[in-house]
Short mmCIF file of C-alpha atoms and ligand atoms in Angstrom, two decimals:
data_model
loop_
_atom_site.label_atom_id
_atom_site.label_comp_id
_atom_site.label_asym_id
_atom_site.label_seq_id
_atom_site.Cartn_x
_atom_site.Cartn_y
_atom_site.Cartn_z
CA MET A 9 87.34 -60.50 -140.18
CA LYS A 10 85.43 -60.02 -137.49
CA LEU A 11 86.09 -57.65 -134.70
CA ILE A 12 84.73 -57.12 -131.63
CA LEU A 13 84.54 -52.85 -130.67
CA LEU A 14 84.98 -52.76 -126.92
CA GLY A 15 85.15 -50.07 -124.92
CA ALA A 16 82.44 -47.82 -122.08
CA PRO A 17 79.27 -46.85 -123.58
CA GLY A 18 80.92 -43.03 -124.84
CA ALA A 19 84.65 -44.73 -126.24
CA GLY A 20 83.88 -43.47 -129.44
CA LYS A 21 83.35 -47.48 -130.72
CA GLY A 22 80.32 -45.97 -133.58
CA THR A 23 82.14 -43.64 -135.06
CA GLN A 24 85.65 -45.74 -135.20
CA ALA A 25 82.29 -48.45 -136.37
CA GLU A 26 81.87 -46.18 -139.34
CA ILE A 27 85.21 -45.62 -140.63
CA LEU A 28 86.19 -48.75 -139.77
CA CYS A 29 84.24 -50.56 -141.99
CA LYS A 30 85.08 -48.63 -145.02
CA GLU A 31 88.33 -48.95 -144.69
CA LEU A 32 88.10 -52.54 -144.09
CA ASN A 33 84.84 -53.09 -145.83
CA ILE A 34 82.83 -55.06 -144.37
CA PRO A 35 79.82 -53.51 -142.03
CA THR A 36 78.47 -52.47 -138.48
CA ILE A 37 77.02 -54.36 -136.65
CA SER A 38 75.83 -52.51 -133.69
CA THR A 39 72.91 -53.95 -131.15
CA GLY A 40 72.28 -50.62 -129.74
CA ASN A 41 71.03 -49.25 -133.70
CA ILE A 42 68.91 -52.03 -134.26
CA LEU A 43 66.76 -52.48 -130.40
CA ARG A 44 66.74 -47.82 -132.13
CA ALA A 45 65.18 -49.42 -134.64
CA ALA A 46 63.05 -52.07 -133.35
CA ILE A 47 61.20 -49.47 -130.43
CA LYS A 48 60.80 -46.25 -133.53
CA ASN A 49 59.28 -49.49 -135.81
CA GLY A 50 57.18 -50.63 -132.14
CA THR A 51 58.55 -54.41 -132.69
CA PRO A 52 57.93 -57.31 -130.30
CA THR A 53 61.18 -56.75 -129.43
CA GLY A 54 61.45 -52.84 -129.14
CA LEU A 55 59.04 -53.42 -126.49
CA LYS A 56 60.86 -56.13 -124.48
CA ALA A 57 63.71 -54.02 -125.01
CA LYS A 58 62.96 -49.46 -124.21
CA SER A 59 62.02 -50.03 -120.32
CA PHE A 60 65.89 -51.62 -119.99
CA MET A 61 67.61 -48.55 -122.37
CA ASP A 62 65.24 -45.74 -121.22
CA ALA A 63 66.69 -46.61 -117.77
CA GLY A 64 70.38 -47.33 -118.61
CA GLN A 65 70.46 -50.81 -118.08
CA LEU A 66 71.44 -54.13 -120.14
CA VAL A 67 68.19 -55.75 -122.99
CA PRO A 68 68.52 -59.11 -121.35
CA ASP A 69 71.05 -61.89 -123.44
CA GLU A 70 68.43 -64.03 -124.08
CA VAL A 71 67.04 -61.41 -126.68
CA ILE A 72 70.86 -59.43 -127.36
CA ILE A 73 70.98 -63.14 -128.72
CA GLY A 74 68.11 -63.67 -131.20
CA VAL A 75 69.19 -60.47 -132.60
CA ILE A 76 72.20 -60.70 -133.26
CA THR A 77 72.37 -64.41 -134.35
CA GLU A 78 69.24 -63.44 -137.51
CA ARG A 79 70.87 -60.28 -137.51
CA LEU A 80 74.72 -61.97 -138.66
CA ALA A 81 73.02 -65.43 -140.78
CA GLU A 82 72.32 -62.21 -143.62
CA PRO A 83 74.26 -62.04 -146.47
CA ASP A 84 76.12 -58.96 -146.41
CA CYS A 85 77.81 -60.53 -142.62
CA ARG A 86 80.02 -62.86 -145.28
CA ASN A 87 83.76 -61.86 -145.88
CA GLY A 88 82.63 -60.09 -142.23
CA TYR A 89 81.56 -57.45 -139.75
CA ILE A 90 81.70 -55.41 -137.17
CA LEU A 91 80.75 -55.90 -133.72
CA ASP A 92 79.66 -52.10 -131.69
CA GLY A 93 78.24 -52.39 -128.19
CA VAL A 94 77.93 -56.43 -128.89
CA PRO A 95 78.78 -58.95 -126.35
CA ARG A 96 78.25 -56.71 -123.40
CA THR A 97 78.30 -59.62 -120.82
CA ILE A 98 80.56 -62.97 -120.95
CA ALA A 99 75.99 -64.27 -121.73
CA GLN A 100 76.78 -62.81 -125.01
CA ALA A 101 80.30 -63.84 -125.25
CA GLU A 102 79.78 -67.60 -124.81
CA ALA A 103 77.38 -66.97 -127.35
CA LEU A 104 79.72 -66.63 -129.64
CA GLU A 105 81.54 -68.37 -128.65
CA GLN A 106 79.73 -71.19 -129.31
CA ALA A 107 78.38 -70.43 -132.75
CA GLY A 108 80.84 -71.00 -134.12
CA ILE A 109 82.03 -68.02 -134.70
CA VAL A 110 85.74 -66.94 -134.15
CA PHE A 111 86.68 -63.35 -133.86
CA ASP A 112 89.83 -61.92 -135.48
CA ALA A 113 91.01 -59.97 -133.24
CA VAL A 114 88.46 -57.19 -130.08
CA VAL A 115 89.60 -53.97 -129.82
CA SER A 116 88.75 -52.10 -126.04
CA ILE A 117 89.08 -48.57 -126.35
CA GLU A 118 90.22 -47.19 -122.99
CA ILE A 119 88.65 -43.70 -121.93
CA SER A 120 88.46 -41.94 -118.27
CA ASP A 121 84.61 -42.26 -116.57
CA GLU A 122 85.59 -38.36 -116.76
CA THR A 123 85.63 -37.93 -119.89
CA ILE A 124 83.42 -39.50 -120.97
CA THR A 125 80.89 -37.96 -118.96
CA GLU A 126 81.51 -35.15 -120.35
CA ARG A 127 81.56 -35.95 -124.24
CA MET A 128 77.91 -37.49 -124.23
CA SER A 129 76.44 -34.33 -122.78
CA GLY A 130 77.96 -33.14 -126.64
CA ARG A 131 76.30 -36.27 -128.54
CA ARG A 132 74.11 -36.27 -130.39
CA VAL A 133 72.17 -39.21 -133.42
CA CYS A 134 70.80 -39.03 -135.96
CA GLU A 135 66.81 -40.17 -135.49
CA GLY A 136 66.67 -41.53 -139.24
CA CYS A 137 69.79 -44.17 -140.07
CA GLY A 138 71.72 -43.77 -136.28
CA ALA A 139 74.88 -42.52 -137.93
CA SER A 140 76.03 -40.66 -134.47
CA TYR A 141 77.84 -36.81 -134.06
CA HIS A 142 79.80 -34.77 -131.44
CA VAL A 143 78.42 -30.75 -131.08
CA VAL A 144 83.23 -30.41 -130.90
CA ALA A 145 84.11 -33.14 -131.97
CA VAL A 146 82.10 -34.37 -135.40
CA PRO A 147 79.76 -31.59 -135.96
CA PRO A 148 77.04 -32.02 -139.03
CA LYS A 149 77.98 -29.26 -141.84
CA GLN A 150 74.23 -28.14 -140.77
CA GLU A 151 73.61 -27.77 -137.11
CA GLY A 152 70.26 -30.45 -135.78
CA VAL A 153 70.44 -32.68 -139.48
CA CYS A 154 72.56 -35.55 -140.89
CA ASP A 155 74.91 -35.32 -143.34
CA LYS A 156 73.93 -38.31 -144.33
CA CYS A 157 70.22 -39.15 -144.65
CA GLY A 158 68.68 -35.07 -143.96
CA ALA A 159 67.43 -36.55 -140.83
CA LYS A 160 67.09 -34.77 -137.98
CA LEU A 161 69.47 -35.11 -134.59
CA ILE A 162 68.32 -36.55 -131.87
CA ARG A 163 70.46 -36.43 -127.79
CA ARG A 164 69.64 -39.96 -127.23
CA LYS A 165 67.28 -40.56 -123.60
CA ASP A 166 70.12 -42.43 -121.69
CA ASP A 167 73.01 -39.56 -122.46
CA GLU A 168 70.74 -37.40 -119.42
CA PRO A 169 73.91 -37.41 -117.39
CA GLU A 170 72.17 -39.43 -114.62
CA THR A 171 71.24 -42.33 -116.83
CA VAL A 172 74.95 -42.31 -118.22
CA LYS A 173 76.09 -42.51 -114.38
CA ALA A 174 73.93 -45.62 -114.43
CA ARG A 175 75.04 -47.16 -117.69
CA LEU A 176 78.81 -46.52 -116.58
CA ALA A 177 78.81 -47.94 -113.49
CA VAL A 178 76.65 -52.03 -115.98
CA TYR A 179 79.22 -51.47 -118.12
CA HIS A 180 82.65 -52.17 -115.35
CA LYS A 181 80.74 -54.80 -113.91
CA GLU A 182 79.09 -56.94 -117.54
CA THR A 183 80.80 -55.89 -120.01
CA GLU A 184 85.26 -54.48 -118.59
CA PRO A 185 85.23 -58.95 -118.19
CA LEU A 186 85.56 -59.88 -121.41
CA LYS A 187 88.95 -57.83 -121.28
CA ASP A 188 90.02 -60.54 -119.50
CA PHE A 189 88.12 -63.44 -121.26
CA TYR A 190 89.52 -62.22 -124.97
CA ALA A 191 93.30 -61.39 -123.55
CA GLN A 192 92.16 -64.87 -122.73
CA ARG A 193 92.61 -66.40 -125.59
CA GLY A 194 94.90 -64.07 -126.66
CA LEU A 195 92.38 -61.15 -129.24
CA LEU A 196 92.62 -58.55 -126.97
CA LYS A 197 94.37 -55.50 -128.67
CA SER A 198 93.73 -51.86 -125.59
CA VAL A 199 94.18 -48.34 -127.34
CA GLU A 200 94.17 -45.76 -125.68
CA ASN A 201 91.31 -42.82 -127.02
CA GLN A 202 93.30 -39.57 -128.66
CA PRO A 203 92.00 -36.23 -128.62
CA THR A 204 90.59 -36.31 -132.51
CA VAL A 205 88.67 -39.63 -133.88
CA ALA A 206 91.38 -39.62 -136.90
CA GLU A 207 93.66 -39.69 -134.24
CA THR A 208 92.27 -42.96 -132.84
CA SER A 209 91.47 -43.43 -135.82
CA GLN A 210 94.94 -44.79 -136.39
CA VAL A 211 96.57 -46.24 -133.77
CA ILE A 212 92.71 -48.64 -133.67
CA LEU A 213 94.02 -49.41 -137.25
CA ARG A 214 97.78 -49.48 -136.45
CA ALA A 215 96.52 -52.29 -133.75
CA LEU A 216 95.07 -54.03 -136.28
CA GLY A 217 98.34 -54.68 -138.31
CA ARG A 218 96.41 -51.87 -140.49
P1 AMP B 325 74.13 -48.36 -126.85
O1 AMP B 325 74.08 -47.47 -128.50
O2 AMP B 325 75.14 -49.55 -127.51
O3 AMP B 325 74.59 -47.52 -125.97
O4 AMP B 325 73.40 -49.48 -127.05
C1 AMP B 325 72.67 -48.26 -126.45
C2 AMP B 325 71.18 -48.76 -124.95
O5 AMP B 325 71.75 -50.36 -125.25
C3 AMP B 325 72.49 -50.04 -123.90
O6 AMP B 325 71.93 -49.00 -123.01
C4 AMP B 325 71.50 -51.01 -123.53
O7 AMP B 325 70.36 -51.01 -123.13
C5 AMP B 325 70.89 -52.21 -124.78
N1 AMP B 325 72.12 -52.74 -125.97
C6 AMP B 325 72.79 -52.66 -126.69
N2 AMP B 325 73.51 -53.43 -126.67
C7 AMP B 325 73.50 -54.87 -126.40
C8 AMP B 325 73.74 -55.18 -125.79
N3 AMP B 325 74.99 -56.71 -126.32
N4 AMP B 325 73.58 -56.04 -124.19
C9 AMP B 325 72.68 -55.44 -123.43
N5 AMP B 325 72.18 -54.89 -124.58
C10 AMP B 325 72.62 -53.98 -125.29
#
């Protein structure tokens, strides 16, 4: 199964992708996680991406298209994947289409800007493996420590309130039009964010006919 998760930053795409990849037994590909790893490792891609990410702006399409094309060519993607945070622009969606990729479904998680702003202030991510947590909704077993790899949990620089505002504006302008793009192709499944992570997973799985 080839799946795209759409939704504003902080909609819970990363958290849901982690659950879905276990349920569906396919990897999650997050361009955000790939870029953060590239920055940490000081690669040329990381150097190109950093200033855009810190400002809450999109990394240029040609960088993203290069990153995602390379990643999807790896053997673990053979049986399908869940895309988290990509495509984020019409140009990226067109590039995937031109590469001959046919998706089974595009799930858009719907949530208000207000709920997102509240939620982002509590978000923490693992410095080591990129797993995401929330101080209230998805707390780690031990405060500040990743359950999966034991590395430190940090607040992302782009989760600061001013940057969140910028990222939401970018989402509405650049990414939201993808809903129409995929609706026209009969692939869009919109689901409402639910009070708990588990309930949101359930509505997503139901929308996928599982
Ligand atoms: P995320 O972890 O998906 O919220 O991504 C964090 C940041 O990485 C975004 O705010 C962008 O600056 C950059 N980024 C990740 N994926 C993309 C993409 N598909 N297109 C452009 N920028 C991206």
